[in-house]
Amino acid sequence: MPYRQVGEPRKGGIIACADHASNFVPDDIELGVPDEAMEQHIAIDLGVEGVVERLARFHDIPAHIAAISRLVVDLHRDEDDPAVMPMSSDGITIPGNIGGNLESRLERFHYPYHQALDSWIEAAQPSLILAVHSFTPALHSTGEQRPWEVGLLYNNDDRAAQHAIRLFREKGLTVGDNEPYSGKQLNATMDRHAESRGIPYLTIEIRQDEIATRAQQSRWADLIADVASLTQLSLKSP
């Protein structure tokens, strides 16, 4: 199963998803990358699983959580994106993906993940969707520093993002507005499940050193739940 779900959605409530929450690789897939690479950002959004688990268990924001590494198949890419089965990431080659069976990976992991999320959203008709990710403080391949503690990404629909940017800044955080990368270039999951339906969403990118411990993950779950709730109220206001 390429996903798991924690909590039960409420009609018109808030739900969350985490496309890169796992670094699991099935036994029958050999990626050929060093073990230490599987504990880095190229394989998993570090810290995110703990955050979304807490959102589901303590803040009544059910979560649809990936259970497969982004190096096996990237669930946050469209099926026809060349990077959906990445050949390299941040300067590291993924030998097992060169010449790999893409259609098999899509059938086993990508399609079921998105079909289940689609069904969840259809049943719940949420008023707000959260997509939670994390980013490394610096890229290994370029040395580029990322000073933002959190970023809000969006493509065409920035209704929720603009509220959340303001709210996070009011909490004293350095907030990226479509940083550390732009949702106009990569917003696949929310394009598919939120923008296509006209549902407001927040794609939240947290810097990984902010959510490295359980205490930090609890803090960020509290912050996100507060911002999401206030954003939901703002969107409902006339």
PDB file of C-alpha atoms in Angstrom:
ATOM      1  CA  MET A   1       0.000   0.000   0.000  1.00  0.00           C
ATOM      2  CA  PRO A   2       1.640   3.297  -1.064  1.00  0.00           C
ATOM      3  CA  TYR A   3      -0.265   5.356   1.520  1.00  0.00           C
ATOM      4  CA  ARG A   4      -1.934   5.259   4.898  1.00  0.00           C
ATOM      5  CA  GLN A   5      -4.675   7.427   6.312  1.00  0.00           C
ATOM      6  CA  VAL A   6      -4.951   8.705   9.862  1.00  0.00           C
ATOM      7  CA  GLY A   7      -8.259  10.058  11.098  1.00  0.00           C
ATOM      8  CA  GLU A   8     -11.673  10.419   9.486  1.00  0.00           C
ATOM      9  CA  PRO A   9     -12.508  13.492   7.393  1.00  0.00           C
ATOM     10  CA  ARG A  10     -15.455  15.634   8.396  1.00  0.00           C
ATOM     11  CA  LYS A  11     -17.687  17.041   5.686  1.00  0.00           C
ATOM     12  CA  GLY A  12     -16.486  20.559   4.948  1.00  0.00           C
ATOM     13  CA  GLY A  13     -13.505  20.312   7.312  1.00  0.00           C
ATOM     14  CA  ILE A  14      -9.738  20.450   6.773  1.00  0.00           C
ATOM     15  CA  ILE A  15      -7.633  17.535   5.518  1.00  0.00           C
ATOM     16  CA  ALA A  16      -3.885  17.137   5.001  1.00  0.00           C
ATOM     17  CA  CYS A  17      -1.660  15.132   2.691  1.00  0.00           C
ATOM     18  CA  ALA A  18       2.064  14.383   2.729  1.00  0.00           C
ATOM     19  CA  ASP A  19       3.448  13.147  -0.593  1.00  0.00           C
ATOM     20  CA  HIS A  20       7.034  12.658   0.605  1.00  0.00           C
ATOM     21  CA  ALA A  21       6.593  11.420   4.177  1.00  0.00           C
ATOM     22  CA  SER A  22       8.353   8.049   3.777  1.00  0.00           C
ATOM     23  CA  ASN A  23      11.723   6.667   2.661  1.00  0.00           C
ATOM     24  CA  PHE A  24      10.445   3.078   2.301  1.00  0.00           C
ATOM     25  CA  VAL A  25      11.706   1.064  -0.665  1.00  0.00           C
ATOM     26  CA  PRO A  26      10.107  -2.342  -1.403  1.00  0.00           C
ATOM     27  CA  ASP A  27      12.442  -5.346  -1.285  1.00  0.00           C
ATOM     28  CA  ASP A  28      12.004  -6.047  -4.988  1.00  0.00           C
ATOM     29  CA  ILE A  29      13.239  -2.577  -6.021  1.00  0.00           C
ATOM     30  CA  GLU A  30      16.967  -1.857  -5.929  1.00  0.00           C
ATOM     31  CA  LEU A  31      17.744   1.836  -6.255  1.00  0.00           C
ATOM     32  CA  GLY A  32      21.501   1.486  -5.909  1.00  0.00           C
ATOM     33  CA  VAL A  33      22.003   4.547  -3.713  1.00  0.00           C
ATOM     34  CA  PRO A  34      24.024   4.629  -0.456  1.00  0.00           C
ATOM     35  CA  ASP A  35      22.105   3.917   2.746  1.00  0.00           C
ATOM     36  CA  GLU A  36      22.954   7.363   4.090  1.00  0.00           C
ATOM     37  CA  ALA A  37      21.278   8.979   1.073  1.00  0.00           C
ATOM     38  CA  MET A  38      18.016   7.313   2.068  1.00  0.00           C
ATOM     39  CA  GLU A  39      18.078   9.341   5.291  1.00  0.00           C
ATOM     40  CA  GLN A  40      18.415  12.636   3.405  1.00  0.00           C
ATOM     41  CA  HIS A  41      16.019  15.009   1.728  1.00  0.00           C
ATOM     42  CA  ILE A  42      16.411  13.371  -1.680  1.00  0.00           C
ATOM     43  CA  ALA A  43      14.562  10.301  -0.358  1.00  0.00           C
ATOM     44  CA  ILE A  44      12.129  11.774   2.184  1.00  0.00           C
ATOM     45  CA  ASP A  45      10.745  15.049   3.503  1.00  0.00           C
ATOM     46  CA  LEU A  46      12.392  14.761   6.903  1.00  0.00           C
ATOM     47  CA  GLY A  47      10.155  15.519   9.881  1.00  0.00           C
ATOM     48  CA  VAL A  48       6.905  15.731   7.924  1.00  0.00           C
ATOM     49  CA  GLU A  49       5.442  12.399   9.010  1.00  0.00           C
ATOM     50  CA  GLY A  50       5.619  13.447  12.658  1.00  0.00           C
ATOM     51  CA  VAL A  51       3.939  16.770  11.910  1.00  0.00           C
ATOM     52  CA  VAL A  52       1.010  15.354   9.948  1.00  0.00           C
ATOM     53  CA  GLU A  53       0.532  12.494  12.444  1.00  0.00           C
ATOM     54  CA  ARG A  54       0.100  15.134  15.142  1.00  0.00           C
ATOM     55  CA  LEU A  55      -2.249  17.171  12.977  1.00  0.00           C
ATOM     56  CA  ALA A  56      -4.430  14.084  12.596  1.00  0.00           C
ATOM     57  CA  ARG A  57      -4.275  12.792  16.165  1.00  0.00           C
ATOM     58  CA  PHE A  58      -4.387  16.024  18.150  1.00  0.00           C
ATOM     59  CA  HIS A  59      -5.913  18.660  15.871  1.00  0.00           C
ATOM     60  CA  ASP A  60      -8.692  16.817  14.049  1.00  0.00           C
ATOM     61  CA  ILE A  61      -7.024  17.316  10.639  1.00  0.00           C
ATOM     62  CA  PRO A  62      -7.029  13.846   9.048  1.00  0.00           C
ATOM     63  CA  ALA A  63      -3.969  13.001   6.966  1.00  0.00           C
ATOM     64  CA  HIS A  64      -3.315  11.021   3.788  1.00  0.00           C
ATOM     65  CA  ILE A  65       0.336   9.988   4.147  1.00  0.00           C
ATOM     66  CA  ALA A  66       2.675   8.530   1.541  1.00  0.00           C
ATOM     67  CA  ALA A  67       4.261   5.199   2.473  1.00  0.00           C
ATOM     68  CA  ILE A  68       6.817   5.025  -0.334  1.00  0.00           C
ATOM     69  CA  SER A  69      10.021   6.960  -1.012  1.00  0.00           C
ATOM     70  CA  ARG A  70      10.022   9.726  -3.588  1.00  0.00           C
ATOM     71  CA  LEU A  71      13.006   7.936  -5.160  1.00  0.00           C
ATOM     72  CA  VAL A  72      10.811   4.948  -6.012  1.00  0.00           C
ATOM     73  CA  VAL A  73       8.188   7.182  -7.598  1.00  0.00           C
ATOM     74  CA  ASP A  74       7.563  10.853  -6.910  1.00  0.00           C
ATOM     75  CA  LEU A  75       3.927  11.201  -5.920  1.00  0.00           C
ATOM     76  CA  HIS A  76       4.221  14.983  -6.202  1.00  0.00           C
ATOM     77  CA  ARG A  77       4.804  14.790  -9.964  1.00  0.00           C
ATOM     78  CA  ASP A  78       2.460  14.189 -12.854  1.00  0.00           C
ATOM     79  CA  GLU A  79       2.654  10.796 -14.519  1.00  0.00           C
ATOM     80  CA  ASP A  80       4.280  12.250 -17.634  1.00  0.00           C
ATOM     81  CA  ASP A  81       6.852  14.339 -15.766  1.00  0.00           C
ATOM     82  CA  PRO A  82      10.382  13.025 -16.523  1.00  0.00           C
ATOM     83  CA  ALA A  83      11.192  13.354 -12.807  1.00  0.00           C
ATOM     84  CA  VAL A  84       8.342  11.117 -11.632  1.00  0.00           C
ATOM     85  CA  MET A  85      10.936   8.298 -11.478  1.00  0.00           C
ATOM     86  CA  PRO A  86      14.059  10.379 -10.855  1.00  0.00           C
ATOM     87  CA  MET A  87      17.378   9.403 -12.409  1.00  0.00           C
ATOM     88  CA  SER A  88      19.244  11.771 -10.089  1.00  0.00           C
ATOM     89  CA  SER A  89      18.515  14.137  -7.228  1.00  0.00           C
ATOM     90  CA  ASP A  90      20.625  16.964  -5.788  1.00  0.00           C
ATOM     91  CA  GLY A  91      23.721  15.606  -7.515  1.00  0.00           C
ATOM     92  CA  ILE A  92      23.191  11.944  -6.559  1.00  0.00           C
ATOM     93  CA  THR A  93      22.574   9.404  -9.346  1.00  0.00           C
ATOM     94  CA  ILE A  94      19.807   6.821  -8.840  1.00  0.00           C
ATOM     95  CA  PRO A  95      21.187   3.856 -10.847  1.00  0.00           C
ATOM     96  CA  GLY A  96      18.179   1.587 -10.260  1.00  0.00           C
ATOM     97  CA  ASN A  97      15.866   4.063 -11.942  1.00  0.00           C
ATOM     98  CA  ILE A  98      17.856   4.225 -15.162  1.00  0.00           C
ATOM     99  CA  GLY A  99      15.982   1.918 -17.500  1.00  0.00           C
ATOM    100  CA  GLY A 100      13.487   1.060 -14.740  1.00  0.00           C
ATOM    101  CA  ASN A 101       9.890   0.032 -15.461  1.00  0.00           C
ATOM    102  CA  LEU A 102       8.047   3.322 -15.063  1.00  0.00           C
ATOM    103  CA  GLU A 103       4.593   1.976 -15.885  1.00  0.00           C
ATOM    104  CA  SER A 104       4.941  -0.703 -13.201  1.00  0.00           C
ATOM    105  CA  ARG A 105       5.887   1.923 -10.601  1.00  0.00           C
ATOM    106  CA  LEU A 106       2.950   4.111 -11.603  1.00  0.00           C
ATOM    107  CA  GLU A 107       0.508   1.187 -11.429  1.00  0.00           C
ATOM    108  CA  ARG A 108       1.771  -0.009  -8.040  1.00  0.00           C
ATOM    109  CA  PHE A 109       2.216   3.305  -6.273  1.00  0.00           C
ATOM    110  CA  HIS A 110       1.301   6.521  -8.073  1.00  0.00           C
ATOM    111  CA  TYR A 111      -2.180   5.675  -9.345  1.00  0.00           C
ATOM    112  CA  PRO A 112      -3.437   4.064  -6.099  1.00  0.00           C
ATOM    113  CA  TYR A 113      -2.108   6.950  -3.987  1.00  0.00           C
ATOM    114  CA  HIS A 114      -3.920   9.580  -6.007  1.00  0.00           C
ATOM    115  CA  GLN A 115      -7.068   7.529  -6.550  1.00  0.00           C
ATOM    116  CA  ALA A 116      -7.424   7.088  -2.785  1.00  0.00           C
ATOM    117  CA  LEU A 117      -6.802  10.781  -2.124  1.00  0.00           C
ATOM    118  CA  ASP A 118      -9.317  11.657  -4.829  1.00  0.00           C
ATOM    119  CA  SER A 119     -11.950   9.431  -3.211  1.00  0.00           C
ATOM    120  CA  TRP A 120     -11.253  10.936   0.206  1.00  0.00           C
ATOM    121  CA  ILE A 121     -11.719  14.463  -1.110  1.00  0.00           C
ATOM    122  CA  GLU A 122     -14.880  13.572  -3.039  1.00  0.00           C
ATOM    123  CA  ALA A 123     -16.417  12.072   0.095  1.00  0.00           C
ATOM    124  CA  ALA A 124     -15.354  14.842   2.492  1.00  0.00           C
ATOM    125  CA  GLN A 125     -15.713  17.904   0.254  1.00  0.00           C
ATOM    126  CA  PRO A 126     -13.177  19.743   2.479  1.00  0.00           C
ATOM    127  CA  SER A 127     -13.151  23.510   2.744  1.00  0.00           C
ATOM    128  CA  LEU A 128      -9.323  23.556   2.932  1.00  0.00           C
ATOM    129  CA  ILE A 129      -6.580  21.094   1.962  1.00  0.00           C
ATOM    130  CA  LEU A 130      -3.080  21.150   3.465  1.00  0.00           C
ATOM    131  CA  ALA A 131      -0.113  19.707   1.568  1.00  0.00           C
ATOM    132  CA  VAL A 132       2.834  19.456   3.957  1.00  0.00           C
ATOM    133  CA  HIS A 133       6.462  19.216   2.811  1.00  0.00           C
ATOM    134  CA  SER A 134       9.912  20.034   4.184  1.00  0.00           C
ATOM    135  CA  PHE A 135      13.034  21.439   2.569  1.00  0.00           C
ATOM    136  CA  THR A 136      16.729  21.232   3.318  1.00  0.00           C
ATOM    137  CA  PRO A 137      18.415  24.373   4.742  1.00  0.00           C
ATOM    138  CA  ALA A 138      20.938  24.226   1.867  1.00  0.00           C
ATOM    139  CA  LEU A 139      21.228  22.309  -1.381  1.00  0.00           C
ATOM    140  CA  HIS A 140      24.256  20.007  -1.393  1.00  0.00           C
ATOM    141  CA  SER A 141      24.867  20.366  -5.120  1.00  0.00           C
ATOM    142  CA  THR A 142      24.867  24.188  -5.206  1.00  0.00           C
ATOM    143  CA  GLY A 143      25.345  25.328  -1.615  1.00  0.00           C
ATOM    144  CA  GLU A 144      22.301  27.570  -1.984  1.00  0.00           C
ATOM    145  CA  GLN A 145      21.100  28.678   1.452  1.00  0.00           C
ATOM    146  CA  ARG A 146      17.388  28.734   2.279  1.00  0.00           C
ATOM    147  CA  PRO A 147      16.731  31.285   5.060  1.00  0.00           C
ATOM    148  CA  TRP A 148      12.963  30.817   5.344  1.00  0.00           C
ATOM    149  CA  GLU A 149      11.585  28.823   8.253  1.00  0.00           C
ATOM    150  CA  VAL A 150       8.444  28.123   6.271  1.00  0.00           C
ATOM    151  CA  GLY A 151       7.251  28.726   2.738  1.00  0.00           C
ATOM    152  CA  LEU A 152       3.785  28.877   1.203  1.00  0.00           C
ATOM    153  CA  LEU A 153       3.534  27.642  -2.370  1.00  0.00           C
ATOM    154  CA  TYR A 154       0.705  28.176  -4.840  1.00  0.00           C
ATOM    155  CA  ASN A 155      -0.026  28.158  -8.534  1.00  0.00           C
ATOM    156  CA  ASN A 156      -3.089  30.101  -9.713  1.00  0.00           C
ATOM    157  CA  ASP A 157      -5.175  30.014  -6.537  1.00  0.00           C
ATOM    158  CA  ASP A 158      -3.446  32.001  -3.771  1.00  0.00           C
ATOM    159  CA  ARG A 159      -6.558  32.718  -1.664  1.00  0.00           C
ATOM    160  CA  ALA A 160      -5.498  30.615   1.293  1.00  0.00           C
ATOM    161  CA  ALA A 161      -1.757  31.132   0.866  1.00  0.00           C
ATOM    162  CA  GLN A 162      -1.940  34.916   1.238  1.00  0.00           C
ATOM    163  CA  HIS A 163      -3.825  34.594   4.532  1.00  0.00           C
ATOM    164  CA  ALA A 164      -1.327  32.006   5.806  1.00  0.00           C
ATOM    165  CA  ILE A 165       1.714  34.049   4.777  1.00  0.00           C
ATOM    166  CA  ARG A 166       0.407  36.958   6.844  1.00  0.00           C
ATOM    167  CA  LEU A 167      -0.477  34.743   9.805  1.00  0.00           C
ATOM    168  CA  PHE A 168       2.892  32.986   9.919  1.00  0.00           C
ATOM    169  CA  ARG A 169       4.676  36.349   9.680  1.00  0.00           C
ATOM    170  CA  GLU A 170       2.592  37.635  12.582  1.00  0.00           C
ATOM    171  CA  LYS A 171       4.069  34.755  14.600  1.00  0.00           C
ATOM    172  CA  GLY A 172       7.544  36.169  13.942  1.00  0.00           C
ATOM    173  CA  LEU A 173       8.598  33.691  11.271  1.00  0.00           C
ATOM    174  CA  THR A 174      10.567  34.358   8.094  1.00  0.00           C
ATOM    175  CA  VAL A 175       8.093  33.208   5.462  1.00  0.00           C
ATOM    176  CA  GLY A 176       8.772  32.401   1.819  1.00  0.00           C
ATOM    177  CA  ASP A 177       6.134  33.618  -0.636  1.00  0.00           C
ATOM    178  CA  ASN A 178       6.398  30.885  -3.312  1.00  0.00           C
ATOM    179  CA  GLU A 179       9.850  30.063  -1.897  1.00  0.00           C
ATOM    180  CA  PRO A 180      12.106  28.006  -1.680  1.00  0.00           C
ATOM    181  CA  TYR A 181      10.656  27.115  -5.072  1.00  0.00           C
ATOM    182  CA  SER A 182       7.581  28.291  -6.919  1.00  0.00           C
ATOM    183  CA  GLY A 183       4.269  26.491  -6.977  1.00  0.00           C
ATOM    184  CA  LYS A 184       3.857  27.898 -10.456  1.00  0.00           C
ATOM    185  CA  GLN A 185       6.574  25.460 -11.557  1.00  0.00           C
ATOM    186  CA  LEU A 186       5.664  22.494  -9.321  1.00  0.00           C
ATOM    187  CA  ASN A 187       2.241  22.145  -7.718  1.00  0.00           C
ATOM    188  CA  ALA A 188       1.209  18.761  -9.070  1.00  0.00           C
ATOM    189  CA  THR A 189      -0.803  17.311  -6.175  1.00  0.00           C
ATOM    190  CA  MET A 190      -2.698  20.499  -5.403  1.00  0.00           C
ATOM    191  CA  ASP A 191      -3.236  21.248  -9.092  1.00  0.00           C
ATOM    192  CA  ARG A 192      -4.785  17.800  -9.420  1.00  0.00           C
ATOM    193  CA  HIS A 193      -6.863  17.655  -6.263  1.00  0.00           C
ATOM    194  CA  ALA A 194      -7.508  21.248  -5.138  1.00  0.00           C
ATOM    195  CA  GLU A 195      -7.202  23.762  -7.975  1.00  0.00           C
ATOM    196  CA  SER A 196      -9.125  21.478 -10.343  1.00  0.00           C
ATOM    197  CA  ARG A 197     -12.037  21.509  -7.872  1.00  0.00           C
ATOM    198  CA  GLY A 198     -11.771  25.138  -6.786  1.00  0.00           C
ATOM    199  CA  ILE A 199     -10.910  24.074  -3.214  1.00  0.00           C
ATOM    200  CA  PRO A 200      -8.582  26.477  -1.317  1.00  0.00           C
ATOM    201  CA  TYR A 201      -5.319  24.905  -0.203  1.00  0.00           C
ATOM    202  CA  LEU A 202      -2.064  25.538   1.623  1.00  0.00           C
ATOM    203  CA  THR A 203       1.119  23.942   0.350  1.00  0.00           C
ATOM    204  CA  ILE A 204       3.364  24.339   3.376  1.00  0.00           C
ATOM    205  CA  GLU A 205       7.134  23.846   3.145  1.00  0.00           C
ATOM    206  CA  ILE A 206       8.925  23.706   6.519  1.00  0.00           C
ATOM    207  CA  ARG A 207      12.706  23.916   6.806  1.00  0.00           C
ATOM    208  CA  GLN A 208      13.928  20.553   8.042  1.00  0.00           C
ATOM    209  CA  ASP A 209      15.972  21.818  10.970  1.00  0.00           C
ATOM    210  CA  GLU A 210      12.715  23.277  12.335  1.00  0.00           C
ATOM    211  CA  ILE A 211      11.083  19.821  12.646  1.00  0.00           C
ATOM    212  CA  ALA A 212      13.977  17.522  13.519  1.00  0.00           C
ATOM    213  CA  THR A 213      12.682  16.501  16.973  1.00  0.00           C
ATOM    214  CA  ARG A 214       9.326  15.380  18.342  1.00  0.00           C
ATOM    215  CA  ALA A 215       9.017  18.590  20.326  1.00  0.00           C
ATOM    216  CA  GLN A 216       9.611  20.645  17.188  1.00  0.00           C
ATOM    217  CA  GLN A 217       7.114  18.567  15.242  1.00  0.00           C
ATOM    218  CA  SER A 218       4.509  19.133  17.952  1.00  0.00           C
ATOM    219  CA  ARG A 219       5.198  22.869  17.872  1.00  0.00           C
ATOM    220  CA  TRP A 220       4.768  23.004  14.109  1.00  0.00           C
ATOM    221  CA  ALA A 221       1.604  20.910  14.200  1.00  0.00           C
ATOM    222  CA  ASP A 222       0.199  23.474  16.663  1.00  0.00           C
ATOM    223  CA  LEU A 223       1.312  26.378  14.448  1.00  0.00           C
ATOM    224  CA  ILE A 224      -0.111  24.847  11.274  1.00  0.00           C
ATOM    225  CA  ALA A 225      -3.409  23.893  12.922  1.00  0.00           C
ATOM    226  CA  ASP A 226      -3.810  27.444  14.236  1.00  0.00           C
ATOM    227  CA  VAL A 227      -2.964  29.065  10.896  1.00  0.00           C
ATOM    228  CA  ALA A 228      -5.165  26.622   8.974  1.00  0.00           C
ATOM    229  CA  SER A 229      -8.131  27.236  11.271  1.00  0.00           C
ATOM    230  CA  LEU A 230      -7.775  31.013  11.006  1.00  0.00           C
ATOM    231  CA  THR A 231      -7.352  30.776   7.250  1.00  0.00           C
ATOM    232  CA  GLN A 232     -10.464  28.637   6.979  1.00  0.00           C
ATOM    233  CA  LEU A 233     -12.437  31.247   8.966  1.00  0.00           C
ATOM    234  CA  SER A 234     -11.076  34.099   6.847  1.00  0.00           C
ATOM    235  CA  LEU A 235     -12.081  32.340   3.645  1.00  0.00           C
ATOM    236  CA  LYS A 236     -15.618  31.846   4.960  1.00  0.00           C
ATOM    237  CA  SER A 237     -15.981  35.502   5.978  1.00  0.00           C
ATOM    238  CA  PRO A 238     -17.939  37.675   3.523  1.00  0.00           C
TER     239      PRO A 238
END
